[in-house]
Amino acid sequence: MGVDLASLSHAATQRMRRVSNVSKIIATIDKRAVLVRAPFFALLWWIMTGGDVASWLVGAPIVLVATLTSASMLSSSSWSLKGVFSFAAFFVWQSLRGGTDVALRAIDPRLPISPEVIEFPLRVPPGLLRVILANSACLLPGTLSVDLEGEVLKVHVLDGDSNPMAELKNLEWRVIQMGGASLRLQVDSDR
């Protein structure tokens, strides 16, 4: 029974590439973020398990994976603490406003309903911030995100005459401030 050296060589090359990719990911991880997040995830695990020492057999690897995943996906240096707190307050206020608006429209048939789907051109960079924007757009009174496609967010609005574009621009600006992202220049002259 012979050994296929070409297959062994190919397998070894693939394994080295995977190790190299993991090394690149680890090199990009913010070490300070790991030092801050590891105790947080460990405390969270300890609380969830009621302090059961035996649970750390499973908990230690979970805390490690959660810490490394969090640190590699969310760079702590790019987020603005002031922007996060400002967005949190805005989030709560818009939740109340949006819920009240929809409830009033359901109760009072005299309130205007002019449904339409609008296309909002995005300036927020692709990635997590764009997803936060799309999901948060549902908080604005009478809105629901329909599709996030390329550089456009499609939003269903209950009242197209209520100036939803201004509300979406305000939301986008708050998301950008929270994430510390810089605005990308658009060819749009109206922005």
Short mmCIF file of C-alpha atoms in Angstrom, two decimals:
data_model
loop_
_atom_site.label_atom_id
_atom_site.label_comp_id
_atom_site.label_asym_id
_atom_site.label_seq_id
_atom_site.Cartn_x
_atom_site.Cartn_y
_atom_site.Cartn_z
CA MET A 1 0.00 0.00 0.00
CA GLY A 2 1.70 3.17 -1.22
CA VAL A 3 1.50 6.66 0.17
CA ASP A 4 0.32 9.35 -2.20
CA LEU A 5 2.87 12.10 -1.57
CA ALA A 6 1.00 14.62 -3.71
CA SER A 7 -2.14 14.26 -1.54
CA LEU A 8 -0.10 14.57 1.65
CA SER A 9 1.66 17.64 0.31
CA HIS A 10 -1.66 19.23 -0.72
CA ALA A 11 -3.21 18.49 2.71
CA ALA A 12 -0.19 19.96 4.49
CA THR A 13 -0.34 23.09 2.33
CA GLN A 14 -4.06 23.53 3.08
CA ARG A 15 -3.42 23.09 6.82
CA MET A 16 -0.63 25.68 6.71
CA ARG A 17 -2.94 28.14 4.93
CA ARG A 18 -5.61 27.67 7.61
CA VAL A 19 -3.04 28.22 10.36
CA SER A 20 -1.80 31.31 8.52
CA ASN A 21 -5.35 32.69 8.24
CA VAL A 22 -5.97 32.11 11.96
CA SER A 23 -2.66 33.82 12.74
CA LYS A 24 -3.70 36.84 10.65
CA ILE A 25 -7.03 37.08 12.49
CA ILE A 26 -5.35 36.82 15.89
CA ALA A 27 -2.82 39.50 14.89
CA THR A 28 -5.65 41.94 14.14
CA ILE A 29 -7.34 41.46 17.52
CA ASP A 30 -7.11 44.43 19.86
CA LYS A 31 -5.32 43.05 22.95
CA ARG A 32 -6.87 45.71 25.23
CA ALA A 33 -10.32 44.63 24.07
CA VAL A 34 -9.50 41.06 25.07
CA LEU A 35 -8.36 42.20 28.53
CA VAL A 36 -11.62 44.11 29.05
CA ARG A 37 -14.03 41.64 27.48
CA ALA A 38 -12.69 38.37 28.91
CA PRO A 39 -13.59 39.30 32.51
CA PHE A 40 -16.98 40.56 31.31
CA PHE A 41 -17.80 37.27 29.55
CA ALA A 42 -16.41 35.28 32.49
CA LEU A 43 -18.64 37.23 34.90
CA LEU A 44 -21.60 36.71 32.60
CA TRP A 45 -20.92 32.95 32.53
CA TRP A 46 -20.53 32.85 36.32
CA ILE A 47 -23.88 34.64 36.78
CA MET A 48 -25.66 32.42 34.24
CA THR A 49 -24.42 29.22 35.91
CA GLY A 50 -24.98 30.39 39.47
CA GLY A 51 -21.26 30.17 40.23
CA ASP A 52 -21.08 26.42 39.58
CA VAL A 53 -17.37 25.56 39.43
CA ALA A 54 -17.97 22.42 37.35
CA SER A 55 -19.51 24.52 34.58
CA TRP A 56 -16.12 26.06 33.80
CA LEU A 57 -15.17 22.89 31.92
CA VAL A 58 -17.56 24.10 29.24
CA GLY A 59 -17.50 27.77 30.23
CA ALA A 60 -13.79 28.45 29.75
CA PRO A 61 -13.78 27.58 26.03
CA ILE A 62 -17.05 29.46 25.53
CA VAL A 63 -15.67 32.57 27.26
CA LEU A 64 -12.51 32.33 25.14
CA VAL A 65 -14.44 32.01 21.86
CA ALA A 66 -16.87 34.80 22.82
CA THR A 67 -13.99 37.09 23.78
CA LEU A 68 -11.95 36.47 20.63
CA THR A 69 -15.00 36.71 18.37
CA SER A 70 -16.14 39.92 20.01
CA ALA A 71 -12.67 41.47 19.91
CA SER A 72 -12.11 40.53 16.26
CA MET A 73 -15.52 41.72 15.07
CA LEU A 74 -15.98 44.88 17.12
CA SER A 75 -12.93 47.07 17.34
CA SER A 76 -13.20 49.06 20.57
CA SER A 77 -11.15 51.94 19.18
CA SER A 78 -13.69 52.93 16.55
CA TRP A 79 -16.76 53.28 18.78
CA SER A 80 -17.61 56.62 20.37
CA LEU A 81 -18.81 56.22 23.96
CA LYS A 82 -20.61 59.57 23.75
CA GLY A 83 -22.20 58.48 20.46
CA VAL A 84 -23.31 55.14 21.96
CA PHE A 85 -25.02 56.85 24.93
CA SER A 86 -26.59 59.45 22.65
CA PHE A 87 -27.86 56.70 20.34
CA ALA A 88 -29.23 54.71 23.30
CA ALA A 89 -31.28 57.72 24.45
CA PHE A 90 -32.42 58.34 20.87
CA PHE A 91 -33.32 54.64 20.55
CA VAL A 92 -35.54 54.71 23.65
CA TRP A 93 -37.23 57.96 22.60
CA GLN A 94 -37.89 56.73 19.05
CA SER A 95 -39.26 53.42 20.38
CA LEU A 96 -41.81 55.33 22.46
CA ARG A 97 -42.59 57.74 19.63
CA GLY A 98 -42.97 54.99 17.04
CA GLY A 99 -45.17 52.82 19.26
CA THR A 100 -47.39 55.76 20.16
CA ASP A 101 -47.73 56.84 16.53
CA VAL A 102 -48.79 53.41 15.29
CA ALA A 103 -51.20 52.94 18.23
CA LEU A 104 -52.84 56.32 17.55
CA ARG A 105 -53.20 55.51 13.84
CA ALA A 106 -54.87 52.21 14.75
CA ILE A 107 -57.30 53.92 17.13
CA ASP A 108 -58.07 57.09 15.15
CA PRO A 109 -58.98 56.50 11.48
CA ARG A 110 -58.79 60.25 10.78
CA LEU A 111 -54.99 60.26 11.06
CA PRO A 112 -53.33 60.24 7.65
CA ILE A 113 -52.23 56.95 6.16
CA SER A 114 -50.49 57.17 2.82
CA PRO A 115 -48.32 54.03 2.63
CA GLU A 116 -45.41 53.82 0.24
CA VAL A 117 -41.96 52.28 -0.07
CA ILE A 118 -39.16 54.83 -0.23
CA GLU A 119 -35.53 54.31 -1.21
CA PHE A 120 -33.00 55.88 1.13
CA PRO A 121 -29.47 56.25 -0.33
CA LEU A 122 -26.94 55.21 2.31
CA ARG A 123 -23.81 57.07 3.37
CA VAL A 124 -23.01 54.83 6.33
CA PRO A 125 -20.21 52.39 5.43
CA PRO A 126 -21.05 48.73 4.78
CA GLY A 127 -20.90 46.38 7.74
CA LEU A 128 -22.27 46.39 11.25
CA LEU A 129 -23.23 50.08 11.25
CA ARG A 130 -25.31 49.63 8.11
CA VAL A 131 -27.15 46.69 9.69
CA ILE A 132 -27.77 48.73 12.86
CA LEU A 133 -29.19 51.53 10.70
CA ALA A 134 -31.49 49.16 8.79
CA ASN A 135 -32.78 47.55 11.98
CA SER A 136 -33.17 50.86 13.82
CA ALA A 137 -35.15 52.41 10.97
CA CYS A 138 -38.09 50.31 12.18
CA LEU A 139 -38.19 52.47 15.33
CA LEU A 140 -39.09 55.64 13.51
CA PRO A 141 -42.81 56.40 13.60
CA GLY A 142 -44.68 54.42 10.95
CA THR A 143 -41.64 52.82 9.30
CA LEU A 144 -40.47 49.31 8.55
CA SER A 145 -37.22 48.33 6.83
CA VAL A 146 -38.03 46.25 3.77
CA ASP A 147 -34.67 45.60 2.09
CA LEU A 148 -31.03 46.52 2.43
CA GLU A 149 -29.62 46.25 -1.07
CA GLY A 150 -26.23 47.67 -2.01
CA GLU A 151 -26.18 51.39 -1.31
CA VAL A 152 -29.95 51.71 -0.76
CA LEU A 153 -32.24 50.99 2.18
CA LYS A 154 -35.86 50.41 1.18
CA VAL A 155 -38.30 51.49 3.89
CA HIS A 156 -42.08 51.09 4.04
CA VAL A 157 -43.69 54.18 5.56
CA LEU A 158 -47.29 54.59 6.73
CA ASP A 159 -47.38 58.25 5.74
CA GLY A 160 -45.13 59.24 2.86
CA ASP A 161 -46.08 62.89 3.35
CA SER A 162 -44.57 62.98 6.87
CA ASN A 163 -41.00 63.65 5.60
CA PRO A 164 -39.49 60.24 6.40
CA MET A 165 -36.26 61.11 4.51
CA ALA A 166 -35.38 63.75 7.14
CA GLU A 167 -36.00 61.24 9.93
CA LEU A 168 -33.84 58.64 8.18
CA LYS A 169 -31.02 61.16 7.63
CA ASN A 170 -31.12 62.01 11.35
CA LEU A 171 -31.00 58.30 12.24
CA GLU A 172 -28.11 57.70 9.84
CA TRP A 173 -26.14 60.59 11.33
CA ARG A 174 -26.63 59.19 14.86
CA VAL A 175 -25.49 55.72 13.77
CA ILE A 176 -22.41 57.25 12.12
CA GLN A 177 -21.60 59.22 15.29
CA MET A 178 -22.01 56.10 17.42
CA GLY A 179 -19.71 54.04 15.25
CA GLY A 180 -17.11 56.74 14.82
CA ALA A 181 -17.30 56.17 11.06
CA SER A 182 -16.54 58.91 8.61
CA LEU A 183 -19.11 59.87 6.01
CA ARG A 184 -18.49 58.64 2.52
CA LEU A 185 -18.88 61.26 -0.16
CA GLN A 186 -21.91 60.74 -2.36
CA VAL A 187 -22.62 62.24 -5.74
CA ASP A 188 -26.06 63.18 -4.42
CA SER A 189 -26.42 66.94 -4.39
CA ASP A 190 -29.38 66.88 -2.00
CA ARG A 191 -27.41 65.38 0.87
#
